């Protein structure tokens, strides 16, 4: 039995915890308290073996060597044409390298990466059922993590190991607790006893939107070069490492100044979802861009990350078509140039 099956009041669909209470109540808890969320929307690919770092260094966009300094990092995996097939949060647990990505992509990306292992002394397996992920966010997040784990990472993307697990500090004052699956129910209960309010996947997704984290999903595979989704702005691209699939396109985009699209955080009335087109009057009927990630927000609105033509911003954006809801551009926690 999965630890998710032990959670009272959890509504689960396709193995992902959707909500514990009405979304409006969960959104209010995010703003006012500390919230915890079972991160069942993510899968984990675990790489083991003495040549793992070398292998991943040749496949992914980030500098994998930095993981040995006790940090986590975002990264991406692309086609030879530079279009992203997946984005990851990567960190080490002991000697293992964990690649965290949307669960809907886990099996196909693991299979694709494994095809290139060849004689490398590394091996990939699915750690999704062995390792549990619990997200902690909200104004009281740090207090909750400190109370339950006794350890608090200092600085975004630092990793703090503690007896029985590890905690990854994410941007926006969020944390991710990483524990063996058989300990997850106990840690979850301790977080609730410390005062955390449980929330489902849509509310956690809103925290990802607000932090400007560009998760590639099935709806957006092969749509974007890394810089279009601001990946280099969140440390997911190294321009000083060696070759990897798509590296030539990524480098050319960076140094020749050919970037015409960027990712922005927006608000729109009604529901939005990844993969939807965004339009602007100046594009003569062609889509200006696409929604990368979207989540429900207060008062029936959505907040989203959209990748659009930079020139379209001054002309206005609309969701779905030119007659669709107007899109309001919001701030991101980093500067988009």
mmCIF file of C-alpha atoms in Angstrom:
data_model
loop_
_atom_site.group_PDB
_atom_site.id
_atom_site.type_symbol
_atom_site.label_atom_id
_atom_site.label_comp_id
_atom_site.label_asym_id
_atom_site.label_seq_id
_atom_site.Cartn_x
_atom_site.Cartn_y
_atom_site.Cartn_z
ATOM 1 C CA UNK A 1 0.000 0.000 0.000
ATOM 2 C CA UNK A 2 1.268 3.470 -0.929
ATOM 3 C CA UNK A 3 1.692 6.050 1.823
ATOM 4 C CA UNK A 4 -0.776 8.194 -0.138
ATOM 5 C CA UNK A 5 -3.488 5.664 0.693
ATOM 6 C CA UNK A 6 -3.087 6.537 4.386
ATOM 7 C CA UNK A 7 -3.905 10.243 3.924
ATOM 8 C CA UNK A 8 -7.374 11.174 5.198
ATOM 9 C CA UNK A 9 -9.560 13.470 3.068
ATOM 10 C CA UNK A 10 -7.225 13.235 0.073
ATOM 11 C CA UNK A 11 -8.858 13.165 -3.367
ATOM 12 C CA UNK A 12 -6.580 11.244 -5.715
ATOM 13 C CA UNK A 13 -6.791 10.968 -9.504
ATOM 14 C CA UNK A 14 -4.331 8.926 -11.582
ATOM 15 C CA UNK A 15 -2.099 8.568 -8.534
ATOM 16 C CA UNK A 16 -1.817 12.329 -7.971
ATOM 17 C CA UNK A 17 -3.289 14.025 -4.902
ATOM 18 C CA UNK A 18 -5.606 16.722 -6.259
ATOM 19 C CA UNK A 19 -6.956 18.330 -3.103
ATOM 20 C CA UNK A 20 -7.885 17.903 0.568
ATOM 21 C CA UNK A 21 -10.360 20.776 0.797
ATOM 22 C CA UNK A 22 -11.981 23.248 -1.614
ATOM 23 C CA UNK A 23 -9.295 24.968 -3.676
ATOM 24 C CA UNK A 24 -10.273 28.388 -2.295
ATOM 25 C CA UNK A 25 -9.568 27.158 1.239
ATOM 26 C CA UNK A 26 -6.245 25.667 0.200
ATOM 27 C CA UNK A 27 -5.239 28.901 -1.542
ATOM 28 C CA UNK A 28 -6.073 30.863 1.612
ATOM 29 C CA UNK A 29 -3.920 28.508 3.689
ATOM 30 C CA UNK A 30 -0.998 29.057 1.300
ATOM 31 C CA UNK A 31 -1.180 32.805 1.839
ATOM 32 C CA UNK A 32 -1.689 32.727 5.614
ATOM 33 C CA UNK A 33 -0.118 29.572 7.055
ATOM 34 C CA UNK A 34 2.297 26.820 6.239
ATOM 35 C CA UNK A 35 1.074 24.169 3.801
ATOM 36 C CA UNK A 36 2.273 20.678 2.955
ATOM 37 C CA UNK A 37 1.647 18.828 -0.261
ATOM 38 C CA UNK A 38 2.389 15.255 -1.366
ATOM 39 C CA UNK A 39 4.402 15.821 -4.543
ATOM 40 C CA UNK A 40 2.903 12.816 -6.306
ATOM 41 C CA UNK A 41 2.937 14.725 -9.604
ATOM 42 C CA UNK A 42 6.671 14.080 -9.847
ATOM 43 C CA UNK A 43 8.569 10.950 -10.772
ATOM 44 C CA UNK A 44 12.183 10.164 -9.912
ATOM 45 C CA UNK A 45 14.889 8.651 -12.087
ATOM 46 C CA UNK A 46 17.761 7.389 -9.948
ATOM 47 C CA UNK A 47 21.234 7.040 -11.458
ATOM 48 C CA UNK A 48 23.879 4.946 -9.712
ATOM 49 C CA UNK A 49 27.444 4.032 -10.552
ATOM 50 C CA UNK A 50 30.926 5.495 -10.538
ATOM 51 C CA UNK A 51 30.585 7.151 -13.957
ATOM 52 C CA UNK A 52 27.167 8.680 -13.339
ATOM 53 C CA UNK A 53 28.387 12.275 -13.095
ATOM 54 C CA UNK A 54 30.342 11.974 -16.350
ATOM 55 C CA UNK A 55 27.381 10.426 -18.149
ATOM 56 C CA UNK A 56 24.868 13.044 -16.981
ATOM 57 C CA UNK A 57 27.331 15.840 -17.720
ATOM 58 C CA UNK A 58 27.239 14.757 -21.355
ATOM 59 C CA UNK A 59 23.438 14.624 -21.549
ATOM 60 C CA UNK A 60 22.007 17.523 -19.538
ATOM 61 C CA UNK A 61 22.296 21.308 -19.775
ATOM 62 C CA UNK A 62 23.517 22.063 -16.240
ATOM 63 C CA UNK A 63 26.954 21.522 -14.693
ATOM 64 C CA UNK A 64 26.397 18.235 -12.836
ATOM 65 C CA UNK A 65 29.739 18.583 -11.033
ATOM 66 C CA UNK A 66 28.224 21.282 -8.816
ATOM 67 C CA UNK A 67 25.948 18.719 -7.140
ATOM 68 C CA UNK A 68 28.912 17.485 -5.135
ATOM 69 C CA UNK A 69 28.959 20.795 -3.262
ATOM 70 C CA UNK A 70 25.662 20.017 -1.510
ATOM 71 C CA UNK A 71 23.313 21.886 -3.795
ATOM 72 C CA UNK A 72 20.366 21.035 -6.016
ATOM 73 C CA UNK A 73 19.945 22.450 -9.496
ATOM 74 C CA UNK A 74 17.475 22.699 -12.312
ATOM 75 C CA UNK A 75 18.462 21.179 -15.632
ATOM 76 C CA UNK A 76 17.051 20.158 -19.000
ATOM 77 C CA UNK A 77 17.345 17.428 -21.604
ATOM 78 C CA UNK A 78 16.908 18.370 -25.242
ATOM 79 C CA UNK A 79 16.792 17.029 -28.765
ATOM 80 C CA UNK A 80 19.803 17.632 -31.018
ATOM 81 C CA UNK A 81 17.831 20.614 -32.368
ATOM 82 C CA UNK A 82 17.834 22.155 -28.900
ATOM 83 C CA UNK A 83 14.140 21.644 -28.091
ATOM 84 C CA UNK A 84 13.522 20.576 -24.501
ATOM 85 C CA UNK A 85 12.191 17.068 -23.926
ATOM 86 C CA UNK A 86 12.207 17.441 -20.152
ATOM 87 C CA UNK A 87 13.207 19.723 -17.317
ATOM 88 C CA UNK A 88 14.436 18.458 -13.956
ATOM 89 C CA UNK A 89 15.260 19.278 -10.396
ATOM 90 C CA UNK A 90 18.423 17.271 -9.661
ATOM 91 C CA UNK A 91 20.065 16.516 -6.327
ATOM 92 C CA UNK A 92 22.106 13.810 -4.648
ATOM 93 C CA UNK A 93 20.866 11.456 -1.961
ATOM 94 C CA UNK A 94 23.935 9.689 -0.647
ATOM 95 C CA UNK A 95 25.836 8.593 -3.742
ATOM 96 C CA UNK A 96 22.702 8.436 -5.880
ATOM 97 C CA UNK A 97 21.682 11.126 -8.358
ATOM 98 C CA UNK A 98 17.944 11.816 -8.413
ATOM 99 C CA UNK A 99 16.378 13.422 -11.468
ATOM 100 C CA UNK A 100 12.933 14.768 -10.562
ATOM 101 C CA UNK A 101 10.476 15.473 -13.373
ATOM 102 C CA UNK A 102 6.729 15.299 -14.054
ATOM 103 C CA UNK A 103 5.617 11.718 -13.508
ATOM 104 C CA UNK A 104 3.935 11.588 -16.922
ATOM 105 C CA UNK A 105 7.383 11.884 -18.557
ATOM 106 C CA UNK A 106 9.388 9.728 -16.169
ATOM 107 C CA UNK A 107 9.224 6.373 -18.001
ATOM 108 C CA UNK A 108 9.894 7.716 -21.508
ATOM 109 C CA UNK A 109 12.773 9.965 -20.442
ATOM 110 C CA UNK A 110 14.339 7.189 -18.353
ATOM 111 C CA UNK A 111 14.153 4.878 -21.363
ATOM 112 C CA UNK A 112 15.657 7.473 -23.688
ATOM 113 C CA UNK A 113 18.540 8.326 -21.369
ATOM 114 C CA UNK A 114 19.227 4.640 -20.744
ATOM 115 C CA UNK A 115 19.691 4.105 -24.486
ATOM 116 C CA UNK A 116 22.854 6.212 -24.332
ATOM 117 C CA UNK A 117 24.444 4.619 -21.266
ATOM 118 C CA UNK A 118 26.228 1.989 -23.409
ATOM 119 C CA UNK A 119 29.480 1.071 -21.627
ATOM 120 C CA UNK A 120 29.284 3.805 -19.007
ATOM 121 C CA UNK A 121 29.416 2.521 -15.435
ATOM 122 C CA UNK A 122 26.042 3.904 -14.488
ATOM 123 C CA UNK A 123 22.516 2.584 -14.348
ATOM 124 C CA UNK A 124 19.103 4.210 -14.229
ATOM 125 C CA UNK A 125 16.073 2.934 -12.344
ATOM 126 C CA UNK A 126 12.686 4.234 -11.264
ATOM 127 C CA UNK A 127 12.832 5.535 -7.672
ATOM 128 C CA UNK A 128 9.288 6.921 -7.682
ATOM 129 C CA UNK A 129 7.898 4.215 -5.379
ATOM 130 C CA UNK A 130 10.976 4.075 -3.121
ATOM 131 C CA UNK A 131 11.389 7.763 -2.346
ATOM 132 C CA UNK A 132 8.635 10.139 -1.228
ATOM 133 C CA UNK A 133 8.552 13.888 -1.817
ATOM 134 C CA UNK A 134 6.688 16.321 0.423
ATOM 135 C CA UNK A 135 6.507 20.012 -0.397
ATOM 136 C CA UNK A 136 6.320 22.693 2.309
ATOM 137 C CA UNK A 137 5.399 26.298 1.481
ATOM 138 C CA UNK A 138 3.755 29.406 2.903
ATOM 139 C CA UNK A 139 4.783 31.980 5.528
ATOM 140 C CA UNK A 140 5.459 29.313 8.173
ATOM 141 C CA UNK A 141 7.321 26.857 5.937
ATOM 142 C CA UNK A 142 10.758 27.286 7.519
ATOM 143 C CA UNK A 143 9.367 26.885 11.035
ATOM 144 C CA UNK A 144 7.606 23.657 10.044
ATOM 145 C CA UNK A 145 10.653 22.123 8.400
ATOM 146 C CA UNK A 146 12.896 23.044 11.319
ATOM 147 C CA UNK A 147 10.447 21.592 13.854
ATOM 148 C CA UNK A 148 10.073 18.240 12.101
ATOM 149 C CA UNK A 149 13.490 17.543 10.595
ATOM 150 C CA UNK A 150 15.721 19.485 12.978
ATOM 151 C CA UNK A 151 17.628 20.787 9.965
ATOM 152 C CA UNK A 152 17.011 23.779 7.724
ATOM 153 C CA UNK A 153 18.923 24.382 4.476
ATOM 154 C CA UNK A 154 20.361 27.877 4.207
ATOM 155 C CA UNK A 155 20.015 29.504 0.799
ATOM 156 C CA UNK A 156 18.006 28.551 -2.271
ATOM 157 C CA UNK A 157 18.837 25.110 -3.689
ATOM 158 C CA UNK A 158 20.977 24.078 -0.755
ATOM 159 C CA UNK A 159 20.490 20.501 0.421
ATOM 160 C CA UNK A 160 20.496 19.591 4.115
ATOM 161 C CA UNK A 161 20.815 15.922 5.051
ATOM 162 C CA UNK A 162 19.306 14.698 8.310
ATOM 163 C CA UNK A 163 18.775 11.301 9.875
ATOM 164 C CA UNK A 164 16.346 9.504 7.614
ATOM 165 C CA UNK A 165 16.202 11.958 4.726
ATOM 166 C CA UNK A 166 17.139 15.281 3.190
ATOM 167 C CA UNK A 167 15.576 18.701 2.672
ATOM 168 C CA UNK A 168 16.008 20.803 -0.457
ATOM 169 C CA UNK A 169 15.501 24.567 -0.180
ATOM 170 C CA UNK A 170 13.569 25.856 -3.192
ATOM 171 C CA UNK A 171 13.065 29.428 -4.326
ATOM 172 C CA UNK A 172 10.195 31.424 -2.898
ATOM 173 C CA UNK A 173 10.750 30.232 0.678
ATOM 174 C CA UNK A 174 9.661 26.687 -0.190
ATOM 175 C CA UNK A 175 11.146 23.370 0.867
ATOM 176 C CA UNK A 176 11.022 19.820 -0.363
ATOM 177 C CA UNK A 177 11.425 16.946 2.090
ATOM 178 C CA UNK A 178 12.898 13.797 0.549
ATOM 179 C CA UNK A 179 12.421 10.592 2.564
ATOM 180 C CA UNK A 180 12.176 6.834 2.066
ATOM 181 C CA UNK A 181 8.593 6.009 1.143
ATOM 182 C CA UNK A 182 8.084 3.886 4.261
ATOM 183 C CA UNK A 183 8.791 6.943 6.454
ATOM 184 C CA UNK A 184 6.630 9.419 4.545
ATOM 185 C CA UNK A 185 3.385 8.873 6.474
ATOM 186 C CA UNK A 186 5.175 9.542 9.762
ATOM 187 C CA UNK A 187 6.836 12.742 8.495
ATOM 188 C CA UNK A 188 3.524 13.886 7.020
ATOM 189 C CA UNK A 189 1.751 13.395 10.342
ATOM 190 C CA UNK A 190 4.465 15.278 12.192
ATOM 191 C CA UNK A 191 4.121 18.223 9.809
ATOM 192 C CA UNK A 192 0.370 18.306 10.384
ATOM 193 C CA UNK A 193 0.863 18.163 14.142
ATOM 194 C CA UNK A 194 3.260 21.111 13.832
ATOM 195 C CA UNK A 195 0.437 23.136 12.299
ATOM 196 C CA UNK A 196 0.749 22.607 8.536
ATOM 197 C CA UNK A 197 -2.366 22.611 6.350
ATOM 198 C CA UNK A 198 -2.546 19.928 3.623
ATOM 199 C CA UNK A 199 -2.995 21.036 -0.005
ATOM 200 C CA UNK A 200 -3.127 19.229 -3.316
ATOM 201 C CA UNK A 201 -1.192 19.418 -6.557
ATOM 202 C CA UNK A 202 -2.890 22.511 -8.074
ATOM 203 C CA UNK A 203 -1.905 24.720 -5.140
ATOM 204 C CA UNK A 204 1.685 23.482 -5.212
ATOM 205 C CA UNK A 205 1.688 24.133 -8.952
ATOM 206 C CA UNK A 206 0.775 27.744 -8.190
ATOM 207 C CA UNK A 207 3.934 28.048 -6.084
ATOM 208 C CA UNK A 208 5.921 26.761 -9.065
ATOM 209 C CA UNK A 209 4.331 29.387 -11.327
ATOM 210 C CA UNK A 210 5.101 32.148 -8.848
ATOM 211 C CA UNK A 211 8.715 31.014 -8.557
ATOM 212 C CA UNK A 212 9.098 31.038 -12.346
ATOM 213 C CA UNK A 213 9.915 27.337 -12.562
ATOM 214 C CA UNK A 214 9.390 26.130 -16.147
ATOM 215 C CA UNK A 215 8.388 22.466 -15.948
ATOM 216 C CA UNK A 216 8.196 20.763 -19.333
ATOM 217 C CA UNK A 217 5.116 18.531 -19.556
ATOM 218 C CA UNK A 218 3.672 16.280 -22.251
ATOM 219 C CA UNK A 219 1.767 19.304 -23.590
ATOM 220 C CA UNK A 220 4.962 21.302 -24.182
ATOM 221 C CA UNK A 221 7.641 18.751 -25.121
ATOM 222 C CA UNK A 222 9.886 19.967 -27.970
ATOM 223 C CA UNK A 223 8.238 23.400 -27.951
ATOM 224 C CA UNK A 224 11.005 25.500 -26.429
ATOM 225 C CA UNK A 225 14.745 26.064 -26.501
ATOM 226 C CA UNK A 226 16.016 26.376 -22.927
ATOM 227 C CA UNK A 227 16.438 30.164 -22.923
ATOM 228 C CA UNK A 228 12.875 30.711 -24.165
ATOM 229 C CA UNK A 229 11.755 29.246 -20.829
ATOM 230 C CA UNK A 230 14.293 31.276 -18.808
ATOM 231 C CA UNK A 231 16.231 28.137 -17.911
ATOM 232 C CA UNK A 232 19.574 29.940 -17.835
ATOM 233 C CA UNK A 233 18.096 32.474 -15.384
ATOM 234 C CA UNK A 234 17.418 29.748 -12.799
ATOM 235 C CA UNK A 235 20.824 28.087 -13.110
ATOM 236 C CA UNK A 236 19.720 25.262 -15.396
ATOM 237 C CA UNK A 237 22.168 25.970 -18.228
ATOM 238 C CA UNK A 238 25.954 26.046 -18.082
ATOM 239 C CA UNK A 239 27.745 27.808 -20.928
ATOM 240 C CA UNK A 240 31.197 26.667 -19.808
ATOM 241 C CA UNK A 241 30.716 22.875 -19.792
ATOM 242 C CA UNK A 242 31.278 20.468 -22.657
ATOM 243 C CA UNK A 243 28.890 19.175 -25.274
ATOM 244 C CA UNK A 244 25.418 17.741 -24.672
ATOM 245 C CA UNK A 245 22.430 17.233 -26.993
ATOM 246 C CA UNK A 246 21.250 20.592 -28.290
ATOM 247 C CA UNK A 247 24.248 22.463 -26.860
ATOM 248 C CA UNK A 248 25.172 24.065 -30.187
ATOM 249 C CA UNK A 249 21.684 25.560 -30.580
ATOM 250 C CA UNK A 250 21.600 26.751 -26.962
ATOM 251 C CA UNK A 251 25.026 28.387 -27.306
ATOM 252 C CA UNK A 252 24.167 30.006 -30.624
ATOM 253 C CA UNK A 253 20.961 31.415 -29.154
ATOM 254 C CA UNK A 254 22.914 32.867 -26.238
ATOM 255 C CA UNK A 255 25.844 34.407 -28.062
ATOM 256 C CA UNK A 256 24.280 35.531 -31.337
ATOM 257 C CA UNK A 257 21.350 37.239 -29.647
ATOM 258 C CA UNK A 258 18.684 35.434 -31.656
ATOM 259 C CA UNK A 259 16.259 35.009 -28.776
ATOM 260 C CA UNK A 260 12.827 36.384 -29.697
ATOM 261 C CA UNK A 261 10.702 34.606 -27.093
ATOM 262 C CA UNK A 262 10.809 34.695 -23.321
ATOM 263 C CA UNK A 263 8.747 33.280 -20.482
ATOM 264 C CA UNK A 264 6.570 35.611 -18.402
ATOM 265 C CA UNK A 265 4.263 35.139 -15.447
ATOM 266 C CA UNK A 266 0.718 36.227 -16.128
ATOM 267 C CA UNK A 267 -2.779 36.341 -14.672
ATOM 268 C CA UNK A 268 -5.918 35.609 -16.663
ATOM 269 C CA UNK A 269 -9.596 35.340 -15.734
ATOM 270 C CA UNK A 270 -10.888 31.771 -15.885
ATOM 271 C CA UNK A 271 -9.025 28.498 -16.343
ATOM 272 C CA UNK A 272 -5.767 28.167 -18.246
ATOM 273 C CA UNK A 273 -3.744 25.046 -18.950
ATOM 274 C CA UNK A 274 -0.362 24.046 -20.313
ATOM 275 C CA UNK A 275 -0.247 23.854 -24.090
ATOM 276 C CA UNK A 276 -2.835 26.566 -24.775
ATOM 277 C CA UNK A 277 -1.892 29.141 -27.384
ATOM 278 C CA UNK A 278 -1.554 32.841 -26.572
ATOM 279 C CA UNK A 279 -2.359 35.456 -29.215
ATOM 280 C CA UNK A 280 -1.486 39.092 -29.865
ATOM 281 C CA UNK A 281 -2.917 41.537 -32.440
ATOM 282 C CA UNK A 282 0.501 42.144 -33.974
ATOM 283 C CA UNK A 283 0.925 38.499 -35.039
ATOM 284 C CA UNK A 284 -1.636 38.571 -37.881
ATOM 285 C CA UNK A 285 -3.612 35.615 -36.597
ATOM 286 C CA UNK A 286 -0.613 33.472 -35.691
ATOM 287 C CA UNK A 287 -0.067 32.445 -32.082
ATOM 288 C CA UNK A 288 2.465 34.577 -30.230
ATOM 289 C CA UNK A 289 3.319 31.779 -27.826
ATOM 290 C CA UNK A 290 2.104 29.069 -25.530
ATOM 291 C CA UNK A 291 1.223 28.410 -21.908
ATOM 292 C CA UNK A 292 3.975 26.397 -20.237
ATOM 293 C CA UNK A 293 2.447 25.967 -16.783
ATOM 294 C CA UNK A 294 -0.820 27.202 -15.264
ATOM 295 C CA UNK A 295 -2.557 26.942 -11.913
ATOM 296 C CA UNK A 296 -5.770 28.138 -10.257
ATOM 297 C CA UNK A 297 -5.503 31.398 -8.334
ATOM 298 C CA UNK A 298 -7.877 33.479 -6.241
ATOM 299 C CA UNK A 299 -11.333 34.551 -7.413
ATOM 300 C CA UNK A 300 -11.577 32.027 -10.222
ATOM 301 C CA UNK A 301 -8.531 33.340 -12.083
ATOM 302 C CA UNK A 302 -5.409 31.489 -13.195
ATOM 303 C CA UNK A 303 -1.753 32.367 -12.932
ATOM 304 C CA UNK A 304 0.492 30.957 -15.630
ATOM 305 C CA UNK A 305 3.923 30.937 -17.177
ATOM 306 C CA UNK A 306 3.678 31.751 -20.876
ATOM 307 C CA UNK A 307 6.425 31.719 -23.490
ATOM 308 C CA UNK A 308 5.647 34.476 -26.012
ATOM 309 C CA UNK A 309 7.211 36.791 -28.549
ATOM 310 C CA UNK A 310 8.801 39.611 -26.610
ATOM 311 C CA UNK A 311 7.541 42.096 -29.192
ATOM 312 C CA UNK A 312 3.942 41.099 -28.364
ATOM 313 C CA UNK A 313 4.012 42.482 -24.828
ATOM 314 C CA UNK A 314 3.342 46.072 -25.847
ATOM 315 C CA UNK A 315 0.410 45.012 -28.044
ATOM 316 C CA UNK A 316 -1.414 42.921 -25.445
ATOM 317 C CA UNK A 317 -1.947 39.183 -25.061
ATOM 318 C CA UNK A 318 -5.061 37.017 -25.105
ATOM 319 C CA UNK A 319 -5.592 33.403 -24.127
ATOM 320 C CA UNK A 320 -6.918 30.993 -26.754
ATOM 321 C CA UNK A 321 -7.605 33.514 -29.528
ATOM 322 C CA UNK A 322 -7.736 37.251 -30.077
ATOM 323 C CA UNK A 323 -11.190 37.357 -28.515
ATOM 324 C CA UNK A 324 -10.103 35.350 -25.488
ATOM 325 C CA UNK A 325 -9.488 36.660 -21.971
ATOM 326 C CA UNK A 326 -6.897 39.407 -21.695
ATOM 327 C CA UNK A 327 -3.596 38.385 -20.136
ATOM 328 C CA UNK A 328 -2.045 40.568 -17.417
ATOM 329 C CA UNK A 329 1.729 40.325 -17.068
ATOM 330 C CA UNK A 330 2.970 39.938 -13.470
ATOM 331 C CA UNK A 331 6.393 40.092 -11.863
ATOM 332 C CA UNK A 332 8.791 37.168 -11.690
ATOM 333 C CA UNK A 333 11.315 36.712 -8.867
ATOM 334 C CA UNK A 334 14.145 37.213 -11.353
ATOM 335 C CA UNK A 335 14.823 39.751 -14.089
ATOM 336 C CA UNK A 336 13.871 38.808 -17.664
ATOM 337 C CA UNK A 337 15.973 40.810 -20.122
#
